[in-house]
PDB file of C-alpha atoms in Angstrom:
ATOM      1  CA  MET A   1       6.174   7.715 -13.734  1.00  0.00           C
ATOM      2  CA  VAL A   2       4.313   5.685 -16.366  1.00  0.00           C
ATOM      3  CA  LEU A   3       6.394   2.637 -15.546  1.00  0.00           C
ATOM      4  CA  TYR A   4       5.675   3.007 -11.837  1.00  0.00           C
ATOM      5  CA  VAL A   5       1.926   3.257 -12.489  1.00  0.00           C
ATOM      6  CA  LEU A   6       2.143   0.076 -14.569  1.00  0.00           C
ATOM      7  CA  TYR A   7       3.989  -1.641 -11.765  1.00  0.00           C
ATOM      8  CA  LEU A   8       1.233  -0.607  -9.292  1.00  0.00           C
ATOM      9  CA  ILE A   9      -1.360  -2.064 -11.659  1.00  0.00           C
ATOM     10  CA  GLY A  10       0.461  -5.323 -11.793  1.00  0.00           C
ATOM     11  CA  ILE A  11       0.913  -5.479  -8.020  1.00  0.00           C
ATOM     12  CA  ALA A  12      -2.742  -4.625  -7.488  1.00  0.00           C
ATOM     13  CA  ALA A  13      -3.774  -7.438  -9.876  1.00  0.00           C
ATOM     14  CA  PHE A  14      -1.707  -9.938  -7.997  1.00  0.00           C
ATOM     15  CA  ALA A  15      -3.149  -8.688  -4.683  1.00  0.00           C
ATOM     16  CA  ALA A  16      -6.663  -9.184  -6.071  1.00  0.00           C
ATOM     17  CA  SER A  17      -5.679 -12.683  -7.274  1.00  0.00           C
ATOM     18  CA  GLY A  18      -4.548 -13.528  -3.754  1.00  0.00           C
ATOM     19  CA  VAL A  19      -7.977 -12.518  -2.321  1.00  0.00           C
ATOM     20  CA  LEU A  20      -9.811 -14.451  -4.992  1.00  0.00           C
ATOM     21  CA  ALA A  21      -7.719 -17.527  -4.241  1.00  0.00           C
ATOM     22  CA  ALA A  22      -8.439 -17.112  -0.546  1.00  0.00           C
ATOM     23  CA  HIS A  23     -12.171 -16.752  -1.348  1.00  0.00           C
ATOM     24  CA  GLN A  24     -12.151 -20.023  -3.364  1.00  0.00           C
ATOM     25  CA  ALA A  25     -10.283 -21.791  -0.529  1.00  0.00           C
ATOM     26  CA  ARG A  26     -12.845 -20.439   1.973  1.00  0.00           C
ATOM     27  CA  LEU A  27     -10.319 -18.567   4.078  1.00  0.00           C
ATOM     28  CA  ASP A  28     -11.219 -15.750   6.457  1.00  0.00           C
ATOM     29  CA  PRO A  29     -10.529 -12.028   5.720  1.00  0.00           C
ATOM     30  CA  PHE A  30      -7.144 -12.154   7.495  1.00  0.00           C
ATOM     31  CA  GLY A  31      -6.211 -15.066   5.217  1.00  0.00           C
ATOM     32  CA  GLY A  32      -7.298 -12.992   2.237  1.00  0.00           C
ATOM     33  CA  LEU A  33      -5.048 -10.153   3.319  1.00  0.00           C
ATOM     34  CA  VAL A  34      -2.115 -12.494   3.879  1.00  0.00           C
ATOM     35  CA  LEU A  35      -2.501 -13.999   0.445  1.00  0.00           C
ATOM     36  CA  ALA A  36      -2.819 -10.555  -1.140  1.00  0.00           C
ATOM     37  CA  PHE A  37       0.530  -9.438   0.203  1.00  0.00           C
ATOM     38  CA  ALA A  38       2.187 -12.804  -0.422  1.00  0.00           C
ATOM     39  CA  ALA A  39       1.016 -12.863  -4.065  1.00  0.00           C
ATOM     40  CA  ALA A  40       1.960  -9.243  -4.639  1.00  0.00           C
ATOM     41  CA  ILE A  41       5.494  -8.986  -3.122  1.00  0.00           C
ATOM     42  CA  SER A  42       6.963 -12.508  -3.191  1.00  0.00           C
ATOM     43  CA  GLY A  43       8.288 -12.287  -6.764  1.00  0.00           C
ATOM     44  CA  GLY A  44       9.951  -8.907  -6.320  1.00  0.00           C
ATOM     45  CA  THR A  45      11.411  -9.935  -2.995  1.00  0.00           C
ATOM     46  CA  LEU A  46      13.075 -12.993  -4.509  1.00  0.00           C
ATOM     47  CA  ARG A  47      14.365 -10.879  -7.381  1.00  0.00           C
ATOM     48  CA  ASP A  48      15.943  -8.295  -5.044  1.00  0.00           C
ATOM     49  CA  LEU A  49      17.510 -11.000  -2.913  1.00  0.00           C
ATOM     50  CA  ILE A  50      19.089 -12.606  -5.899  1.00  0.00           C
ATOM     51  CA  LEU A  51      20.338  -9.288  -7.229  1.00  0.00           C
ATOM     52  CA  ASP A  52      21.478  -8.301  -3.704  1.00  0.00           C
ATOM     53  CA  ARG A  53      19.390  -5.114  -3.743  1.00  0.00           C
ATOM     54  CA  HIS A  54      18.844  -3.647  -0.288  1.00  0.00           C
ATOM     55  CA  PRO A  55      16.689  -2.509   1.244  1.00  0.00           C
ATOM     56  CA  LEU A  56      13.932  -4.612  -0.341  1.00  0.00           C
ATOM     57  CA  TYR A  57      11.832  -2.498  -2.644  1.00  0.00           C
ATOM     58  CA  TRP A  58       8.559  -2.755  -0.716  1.00  0.00           C
ATOM     59  CA  THR A  59      10.079  -1.794   2.697  1.00  0.00           C
ATOM     60  CA  HIS A  60      10.347   1.872   1.784  1.00  0.00           C
ATOM     61  CA  ASP A  61       7.399   2.314  -0.633  1.00  0.00           C
ATOM     62  CA  TRP A  62       4.297   3.195   1.365  1.00  0.00           C
ATOM     63  CA  VAL A  63       2.329   3.814  -1.835  1.00  0.00           C
ATOM     64  CA  LEU A  64       2.803   0.227  -2.962  1.00  0.00           C
ATOM     65  CA  LEU A  65       1.882  -1.271   0.387  1.00  0.00           C
ATOM     66  CA  THR A  66      -1.215   0.994   0.510  1.00  0.00           C
ATOM     67  CA  VAL A  67      -2.270  -0.103  -2.971  1.00  0.00           C
ATOM     68  CA  ILE A  68      -1.977  -3.817  -1.947  1.00  0.00           C
ATOM     69  CA  ALA A  69      -4.035  -3.309   1.208  1.00  0.00           C
ATOM     70  CA  ALA A  70      -6.638  -1.134  -0.487  1.00  0.00           C
ATOM     71  CA  THR A  71      -7.009  -3.635  -3.355  1.00  0.00           C
ATOM     72  CA  ALA A  72      -7.353  -6.540  -0.909  1.00  0.00           C
ATOM     73  CA  VAL A  73     -10.035  -4.809   1.091  1.00  0.00           C
ATOM     74  CA  ALA A  74     -11.917  -3.666  -1.994  1.00  0.00           C
ATOM     75  CA  THR A  75     -11.838  -7.121  -3.549  1.00  0.00           C
ATOM     76  CA  MET A  76     -13.103  -8.687  -0.309  1.00  0.00           C
ATOM     77  CA  ALA A  77     -15.948  -6.130  -0.157  1.00  0.00           C
ATOM     78  CA  LEU A  78     -16.845  -6.852  -3.751  1.00  0.00           C
ATOM     79  CA  LEU A  79     -16.989 -10.593  -3.155  1.00  0.00           C
ATOM     80  CA  ARG A  80     -19.510 -10.089  -0.379  1.00  0.00           C
ATOM     81  CA  HIS A  81     -21.986  -8.569  -2.813  1.00  0.00           C
ATOM     82  CA  ARG A  82     -21.509 -10.381  -6.061  1.00  0.00           C
ATOM     83  CA  ARG A  83     -20.279 -13.597  -7.529  1.00  0.00           C
ATOM     84  CA  LEU A  84     -17.392 -13.085  -9.987  1.00  0.00           C
ATOM     85  CA  PRO A  85     -17.010 -15.118 -13.164  1.00  0.00           C
ATOM     86  CA  HIS A  86     -15.250 -18.446 -12.838  1.00  0.00           C
ATOM     87  CA  ARG A  87     -12.158 -17.256 -14.720  1.00  0.00           C
ATOM     88  CA  SER A  88     -11.766 -13.959 -12.868  1.00  0.00           C
ATOM     89  CA  LEU A  89      -8.820 -15.346 -10.864  1.00  0.00           C
ATOM     90  CA  MET A  90      -6.983 -16.408 -14.005  1.00  0.00           C
ATOM     91  CA  THR A  91      -7.655 -13.076 -15.719  1.00  0.00           C
ATOM     92  CA  VAL A  92      -6.372 -10.801 -12.932  1.00  0.00           C
ATOM     93  CA  ASP A  93      -3.469 -13.222 -12.393  1.00  0.00           C
ATOM     94  CA  ALA A  94      -2.542 -12.838 -16.072  1.00  0.00           C
ATOM     95  CA  VAL A  95      -2.520  -9.045 -15.685  1.00  0.00           C
ATOM     96  CA  GLY A  96      -0.179  -9.338 -12.690  1.00  0.00           C
ATOM     97  CA  LEU A  97       2.013 -11.854 -14.399  1.00  0.00           C
ATOM     98  CA  SER A  98       2.418  -9.712 -17.524  1.00  0.00           C
ATOM     99  CA  VAL A  99       3.443  -6.485 -15.727  1.00  0.00           C
ATOM    100  CA  VAL A 100       5.531  -7.936 -12.911  1.00  0.00           C
ATOM    101  CA  THR A 101       7.467 -10.181 -15.277  1.00  0.00           C
ATOM    102  CA  VAL A 102       8.536  -7.319 -17.459  1.00  0.00           C
ATOM    103  CA  ILE A 103       9.473  -5.147 -14.508  1.00  0.00           C
ATOM    104  CA  GLY A 104      11.673  -8.033 -13.316  1.00  0.00           C
ATOM    105  CA  ALA A 105      13.286  -8.202 -16.744  1.00  0.00           C
ATOM    106  CA  ARG A 106      14.012  -4.486 -16.588  1.00  0.00           C
ATOM    107  CA  ALA A 107      15.552  -4.711 -13.107  1.00  0.00           C
ATOM    108  CA  ALA A 108      17.823  -7.511 -14.176  1.00  0.00           C
ATOM    109  CA  ALA A 109      18.851  -5.842 -17.423  1.00  0.00           C
ATOM    110  CA  ASP A 110      19.579  -2.593 -15.612  1.00  0.00           C
ATOM    111  CA  VAL A 111      22.303  -4.278 -13.501  1.00  0.00           C
ATOM    112  CA  GLY A 112      23.906  -5.832 -16.545  1.00  0.00           C
ATOM    113  CA  ALA A 113      22.713  -9.415 -16.231  1.00  0.00           C
ATOM    114  CA  THR A 114      23.216 -11.699 -19.179  1.00  0.00           C
ATOM    115  CA  PRO A 115      20.257 -12.212 -21.513  1.00  0.00           C
ATOM    116  CA  LEU A 116      19.565 -15.730 -20.118  1.00  0.00           C
ATOM    117  CA  ALA A 117      19.793 -14.476 -16.561  1.00  0.00           C
ATOM    118  CA  VAL A 118      17.412 -11.629 -17.453  1.00  0.00           C
ATOM    119  CA  ILE A 119      14.842 -14.108 -18.748  1.00  0.00           C
ATOM    120  CA  MET A 120      15.276 -16.405 -15.684  1.00  0.00           C
ATOM    121  CA  LEU A 121      14.896 -13.485 -13.223  1.00  0.00           C
ATOM    122  CA  ALA A 122      11.903 -12.151 -15.122  1.00  0.00           C
ATOM    123  CA  VAL A 123      10.161 -15.499 -14.941  1.00  0.00           C
ATOM    124  CA  LEU A 124      10.977 -15.891 -11.249  1.00  0.00           C
ATOM    125  CA  THR A 125       9.652 -12.410 -10.509  1.00  0.00           C
ATOM    126  CA  GLY A 126       6.423 -13.168 -12.342  1.00  0.00           C
ATOM    127  CA  VAL A 127       5.625 -16.641 -11.098  1.00  0.00           C
ATOM    128  CA  THR A 128       6.819 -16.662  -7.490  1.00  0.00           C
ATOM    129  CA  GLY A 129       3.779 -14.883  -6.140  1.00  0.00           C
ATOM    130  CA  GLU A 130       1.481 -17.403  -7.828  1.00  0.00           C
ATOM    131  CA  VAL A 131       3.443 -20.314  -6.410  1.00  0.00           C
ATOM    132  CA  VAL A 132       3.343 -18.955  -2.864  1.00  0.00           C
ATOM    133  CA  ARG A 133      -0.374 -18.091  -3.212  1.00  0.00           C
ATOM    134  CA  ASP A 134      -1.290 -21.591  -4.414  1.00  0.00           C
ATOM    135  CA  LEU A 135       0.791 -23.355  -1.779  1.00  0.00           C
ATOM    136  CA  LEU A 136      -0.740 -21.257   1.017  1.00  0.00           C
ATOM    137  CA  CYS A 137      -4.170 -22.211  -0.362  1.00  0.00           C
ATOM    138  CA  GLY A 138      -3.294 -25.891  -0.218  1.00  0.00           C
ATOM    139  CA  GLN A 139      -3.280 -26.241  -4.002  1.00  0.00           C
ATOM    140  CA  PHE A 140      -0.520 -28.702  -5.054  1.00  0.00           C
ATOM    141  CA  PRO A 141       0.965 -28.795  -7.511  1.00  0.00           C
ATOM    142  CA  PRO A 142       0.717 -24.987  -8.024  1.00  0.00           C
ATOM    143  CA  LEU A 143      -0.357 -23.639 -11.403  1.00  0.00           C
ATOM    144  CA  LEU A 144       3.278 -23.220 -12.473  1.00  0.00           C
ATOM    145  CA  LEU A 145       4.035 -26.928 -12.169  1.00  0.00           C
ATOM    146  CA  ARG A 146       0.947 -28.118 -14.098  1.00  0.00           C
ATOM    147  CA  GLU A 147       0.832 -28.288 -17.832  1.00  0.00           C
ATOM    148  CA  ASP A 148      -0.616 -24.770 -18.189  1.00  0.00           C
ATOM    149  CA  ILE A 149       1.142 -22.238 -20.410  1.00  0.00           C
ATOM    150  CA  TYR A 150       2.280 -19.903 -17.673  1.00  0.00           C
ATOM    151  CA  ALA A 151       6.022 -19.553 -17.167  1.00  0.00           C
ATOM    152  CA  THR A 152       6.419 -19.919 -20.922  1.00  0.00           C
ATOM    153  CA  ALA A 153       4.311 -16.793 -21.453  1.00  0.00           C
ATOM    154  CA  ALA A 154       6.517 -14.936 -18.947  1.00  0.00           C
ATOM    155  CA  ALA A 155       9.715 -16.099 -20.747  1.00  0.00           C
ATOM    156  CA  ALA A 156       8.314 -14.994 -24.079  1.00  0.00           C
ATOM    157  CA  GLY A 157       7.552 -11.558 -22.745  1.00  0.00           C
ATOM    158  CA  ALA A 158      11.013 -11.235 -21.238  1.00  0.00           C
ATOM    159  CA  GLY A 159      12.444 -12.164 -24.690  1.00  0.00           C
ATOM    160  CA  VAL A 160      10.397  -9.473 -26.397  1.00  0.00           C
ATOM    161  CA  TYR A 161      11.604  -6.979 -23.774  1.00  0.00           C
ATOM    162  CA  LEU A 162      15.261  -7.848 -24.499  1.00  0.00           C
ATOM    163  CA  LEU A 163      14.834  -7.653 -28.222  1.00  0.00           C
ATOM    164  CA  LEU A 164      13.128  -4.202 -28.090  1.00  0.00           C
ATOM    165  CA  ARG A 165      15.681  -2.936 -25.582  1.00  0.00           C
ATOM    166  CA  TRP A 166      18.553  -4.197 -27.869  1.00  0.00           C
ATOM    167  CA  ALA A 167      16.854  -2.401 -30.801  1.00  0.00           C
ATOM    168  CA  GLY A 168      16.919   0.856 -28.867  1.00  0.00           C
ATOM    169  CA  ALA A 169      13.159   1.263 -28.305  1.00  0.00           C
ATOM    170  CA  ALA A 170      12.023   3.673 -25.569  1.00  0.00           C
ATOM    171  CA  PRO A 171      11.507   2.162 -22.075  1.00  0.00           C
ATOM    172  CA  THR A 172       7.728   2.733 -21.833  1.00  0.00           C
ATOM    173  CA  PRO A 173       6.764   1.261 -25.247  1.00  0.00           C
ATOM    174  CA  THR A 174       9.127  -1.611 -24.635  1.00  0.00           C
ATOM    175  CA  THR A 175       7.560  -2.395 -21.260  1.00  0.00           C
ATOM    176  CA  ILE A 176       4.038  -2.176 -22.635  1.00  0.00           C
ATOM    177  CA  ALA A 177       4.798  -4.344 -25.686  1.00  0.00           C
ATOM    178  CA  ALA A 178       6.496  -7.008 -23.605  1.00  0.00           C
ATOM    179  CA  ALA A 179       3.696  -7.053 -21.014  1.00  0.00           C
ATOM    180  CA  ALA A 180       1.081  -7.222 -23.781  1.00  0.00           C
ATOM    181  CA  THR A 181       2.964 -10.280 -25.166  1.00  0.00           C
ATOM    182  CA  VAL A 182       2.718 -12.093 -21.812  1.00  0.00           C
ATOM    183  CA  PHE A 183      -0.910 -11.231 -21.376  1.00  0.00           C
ATOM    184  CA  ALA A 184      -1.876 -12.214 -24.951  1.00  0.00           C
ATOM    185  CA  ILE A 185      -0.123 -15.614 -24.704  1.00  0.00           C
ATOM    186  CA  ARG A 186      -1.602 -16.384 -21.271  1.00  0.00           C
ATOM    187  CA  MET A 187      -5.216 -15.372 -22.210  1.00  0.00           C
ATOM    188  CA  THR A 188      -5.013 -17.143 -25.554  1.00  0.00           C
ATOM    189  CA  ALA A 189      -3.998 -20.339 -23.730  1.00  0.00           C
ATOM    190  CA  LEU A 190      -6.896 -19.926 -21.311  1.00  0.00           C
ATOM    191  CA  HIS A 191      -9.451 -19.108 -24.045  1.00  0.00           C
ATOM    192  CA  PHE A 192      -8.545 -22.084 -26.234  1.00  0.00           C
ATOM    193  CA  ASP A 193      -7.653 -24.381 -23.289  1.00  0.00           C
ATOM    194  CA  LEU A 194      -4.149 -24.944 -24.543  1.00  0.00           C
ATOM    195  CA  HIS A 195      -1.757 -27.046 -22.493  1.00  0.00           C
ATOM    196  CA  PHE A 196       1.617 -28.645 -22.736  1.00  0.00           C
ATOM    197  CA  PRO A 197       1.717 -32.502 -22.851  1.00  0.00           C
ATOM    198  CA  ARG A 198       2.269 -34.172 -19.525  1.00  0.00           C
ATOM    199  CA  LEU A 199       5.473 -36.002 -18.612  1.00  0.00           C
ATOM    200  CA  ALA A 200       4.256 -39.569 -19.031  1.00  0.00           C
ATOM    201  CA  ALA A 201       5.264 -42.490 -21.163  1.00  0.00           C
ATOM    202  CA  ARG A 202       2.975 -43.317 -24.104  1.00  0.00           C
ATOM    203  CA  GLY A 203       0.154 -45.547 -22.986  1.00  0.00           C
ATOM    204  CA  THR A 204       0.694 -44.727 -19.318  1.00  0.00           C
ATOM    205  CA  ALA A 205      -2.372 -43.508 -17.461  1.00  0.00           C
ATOM    206  CA  THR A 206      -1.903 -40.364 -15.491  1.00  0.00           C
ATOM    207  CA  PRO A 207      -4.294 -39.144 -12.835  1.00  0.00           C
ATOM    208  CA  PRO A 208      -6.198 -35.881 -13.608  1.00  0.00           C
ATOM    209  CA  PRO A 209      -4.917 -32.697 -11.980  1.00  0.00           C
ATOM    210  CA  PRO A 210      -6.556 -31.777  -8.689  1.00  0.00           C
ATOM    211  CA  GLU A 211      -9.604 -29.633  -8.988  1.00  0.00           C
ATOM    212  CA  PRO A 212      -9.364 -26.141  -7.420  1.00  0.00           C
ATOM    213  CA  PRO A 213     -11.606 -25.525  -4.412  1.00  0.00           C
ATOM    214  CA  ALA A 214     -15.145 -24.540  -5.391  1.00  0.00           C
ATOM    215  CA  ALA A 215     -16.026 -20.867  -4.997  1.00  0.00           C
ATOM    216  CA  SER A 216     -18.428 -20.129  -2.167  1.00  0.00           C
TER     217      SER A 216
END
């Protein structure tokens, strides 16, 4: 039950991030709803397809779909009355990334995937929603393909999950500790503006990354 509640929190965070991205891109409410669902369920859908799990997890979970819709509507209502901080999108995205990544690691480990496959599936589960969200908003390259510390944070959290699971820790503390690792790494990178070096030869000028659309 605790793990399911954590999963709903992560899904709700991704849904809110979809609406915030739609708001920054000046989309209409329907666009905000589409991005909320795309950001929330894309990663888990890809995970289930790779693991050949049918039916897809969200097709028979009305609570999850209700949480996504309610979060989207509530976020849109909030944005009509107040301006959120500039980094609000990054913060809620970090919450979603941390929880959904670890749930992906757990799903892969439960079917006996190898450690490397667990980490890969965990990262894919965590980052796919962000990629789909950014592409639908017209942001290219998406956050994942820039020099931001994003997928690396997800991989680190998946590694912590595997280590604690191998050590025999209980499922709930293992999930919480691994998710906290992802969140801490991502927020530390945001706070201190940490980035990976770009792929460019020394002395070669590289154009700056595209600026995200200004919030209305």
